């Protein structure tokens, strides 16, 4: 049913947010399709096949749960982007080509600088969203995080060349998780609509 869910496995609590509010259920084996415990994402990932007939209803504001979810995802993306950047900078500073480190080439330095600006801005927007507790700030923070991840992950793997296509280098530990985050909660399109709705109604 749709996108893969992080941490989904038997015994996990699944939260469903929709027009009827916030509901939850405990996942059983019959609810899960294609469960993968050992994944490149560093945590279990699976598809939800079906939901039980009866779900537990929670008396909480669905919009507030979504806001907190967006802030948490933006913060997670900020950490993943920061770790991926540090890993990439270390590699291109040590890897030499034509007798000099890759990081000394001007074209790469410019792109790394742009990627650092994107990474830093995700961090600060996540902090702002956490501090203001505003729906618009949370949606904008996640929108920017998902957009930055799409752009930055491509650069980092390209900077590593052939090593970026392997699992030998740890870069994939962060970028694969970012890939999942870019699609969560409907992806960039949904965050853009949520931000527009919160800001302009």
XYZ file of C-alpha atoms in Angstrom:
201
model
C 0.000 0.000 0.000
C 2.026 2.931 -1.241
C 5.520 3.799 -0.110
C 7.712 1.569 2.075
C 7.400 2.222 5.798
C 10.436 2.603 8.002
C 10.670 0.428 11.116
C 7.677 -1.666 10.002
C 7.824 -5.239 11.320
C 5.577 -7.502 13.400
C 4.913 -5.887 16.771
C 5.491 -2.332 15.541
C 2.870 0.328 16.187
C 1.504 1.824 12.977
C 0.015 5.323 13.199
C -2.628 6.266 10.650
C -3.432 9.950 10.158
C -6.426 10.812 8.006
C -9.795 12.593 7.812
C -11.061 10.467 10.698
C -8.227 11.637 12.959
C -5.303 9.758 14.455
C -5.591 6.007 14.823
C -3.140 3.195 15.425
C -2.741 -0.564 15.450
C -0.088 -3.130 16.210
C 1.263 -4.692 13.019
C 1.030 -8.453 12.646
C 2.669 -10.644 10.024
C -0.480 -10.753 7.881
C -0.454 -6.940 7.609
C 3.063 -6.780 6.188
C 4.341 -7.549 2.702
C 7.989 -7.863 1.699
C 9.462 -7.180 5.130
C 13.219 -6.619 5.093
C 15.081 -6.688 8.385
C 18.570 -6.400 6.926
C 18.410 -3.400 4.601
C 20.697 -0.716 3.240
C 18.591 1.801 5.130
C 20.036 0.800 8.541
C 16.598 -0.077 9.897
C 13.739 -2.448 8.980
C 11.677 -1.444 5.954
C 8.463 -3.047 4.692
C 5.247 -2.423 2.788
C 1.907 -2.382 4.564
C -0.313 -4.959 2.870
C -3.519 -4.454 4.806
C -4.896 -2.905 7.973
C -7.073 -4.564 10.633
C -10.800 -3.909 10.758
C -10.553 -2.208 14.151
C -8.045 0.526 14.974
C -7.465 2.406 18.208
C -8.641 6.016 17.992
C -6.608 8.708 19.769
C -7.992 12.013 21.003
C -5.143 14.143 19.705
C -5.034 16.837 17.047
C -4.056 15.253 13.721
C -2.537 18.521 12.485
C -0.309 18.726 15.551
C 0.867 15.133 15.089
C 1.748 15.937 11.470
C 3.610 19.070 12.564
C 5.714 17.134 15.048
C 6.329 14.412 12.462
C 7.568 16.991 9.944
C 9.877 18.622 12.484
C 11.326 15.236 13.482
C 11.923 14.289 9.852
C 13.582 17.627 9.077
C 15.859 17.177 12.098
C 16.725 13.627 11.043
C 17.498 14.820 7.514
C 19.730 17.574 8.907
C 21.761 15.010 10.842
C 22.028 12.652 7.879
C 23.064 15.450 5.526
C 25.682 16.674 7.994
C 27.177 13.192 8.378
C 27.183 12.611 4.610
C 28.875 15.962 4.037
C 31.585 15.244 6.605
C 32.204 11.821 5.086
C 32.439 13.250 1.566
C 34.768 16.085 2.592
C 37.097 13.600 4.282
C 37.195 11.420 1.163
C 37.848 14.209 -1.359
C 40.479 15.731 0.948
C 42.434 12.468 1.053
C 41.823 11.078 -2.462
C 44.344 12.384 -4.958
C 44.116 12.841 -8.707
C 46.829 14.340 -10.895
C 49.037 14.543 -7.820
C 46.694 16.691 -5.708
C 43.640 16.135 -3.474
C 40.297 16.214 -5.252
C 39.103 18.899 -2.832
C 41.613 21.370 -4.283
C 39.890 21.466 -7.681
C 37.854 24.638 -8.038
C 34.779 23.074 -9.638
C 34.427 20.579 -6.808
C 35.037 23.232 -4.168
C 32.204 25.356 -5.572
C 29.747 22.472 -5.530
C 30.820 21.398 -2.054
C 30.275 24.954 -0.830
C 26.763 24.972 -2.307
C 26.037 21.602 -0.711
C 27.227 22.870 2.665
C 24.915 25.879 2.386
C 21.993 23.534 1.664
C 22.967 21.226 4.533
C 23.323 24.080 7.011
C 20.028 25.637 5.965
C 18.204 22.341 6.583
C 19.630 22.340 10.126
C 18.567 25.925 10.846
C 15.096 25.543 9.350
C 14.563 22.402 11.456
C 15.572 24.363 14.564
C 13.240 27.194 13.625
C 10.344 24.808 13.067
C 10.967 23.188 16.451
C 11.138 26.577 18.163
C 8.133 28.335 16.626
C 5.724 25.336 16.710
C 4.084 26.722 13.560
C 2.553 24.472 10.918
C 3.993 26.558 8.079
C 7.522 26.449 9.478
C 7.343 22.660 9.911
C 6.105 22.116 6.355
C 8.747 24.473 4.919
C 11.516 22.818 6.936
C 10.606 19.360 5.641
C 10.064 20.641 2.102
C 13.548 22.155 2.086
C 15.056 19.033 3.691
C 13.531 16.759 1.058
C 14.603 19.051 -1.780
C 18.127 19.427 -0.390
C 18.494 15.670 0.064
C 17.550 15.056 -3.567
C 20.196 17.497 -4.790
C 22.972 16.828 -2.293
C 22.904 13.013 -2.360
C 23.532 13.073 -6.113
C 26.561 15.315 -5.637
C 28.085 13.257 -2.848
C 27.926 9.995 -4.760
C 29.353 11.690 -7.834
C 32.225 13.191 -5.816
C 33.210 9.713 -4.650
C 33.306 8.420 -8.222
C 33.361 4.630 -8.465
C 33.576 4.323 -4.677
C 30.235 6.117 -4.431
C 28.596 3.251 -6.330
C 29.761 0.620 -3.837
C 28.865 -0.345 -0.281
C 32.531 -0.324 0.668
C 32.359 3.352 1.622
C 29.916 4.258 4.442
C 28.274 7.098 2.485
C 25.299 4.881 1.659
C 24.421 4.609 5.364
C 23.204 8.201 5.234
C 22.115 8.698 1.635
C 19.893 5.621 1.437
C 18.029 6.774 4.524
C 17.682 10.226 2.987
C 16.159 8.596 -0.083
C 13.383 7.166 2.067
C 12.828 10.493 3.810
C 12.336 12.305 0.491
C 9.213 10.236 -0.177
C 7.717 10.177 3.321
C 4.506 12.083 4.106
C 3.825 12.500 0.405
C 7.184 13.964 -0.540
C 7.967 17.519 -1.603
C 4.620 18.075 -3.298
C 2.654 17.441 -0.119
C 4.958 19.613 1.978
C 4.612 22.461 -0.515
C 0.821 22.247 -0.387
C 0.868 22.059 3.415
C 3.138 25.106 3.635
C 0.953 27.104 1.233
C -2.179 26.151 3.153
C -0.622 27.097 6.514
C 0.748 30.408 5.245
C -2.066 31.614 2.985
C -5.040 29.381 3.720
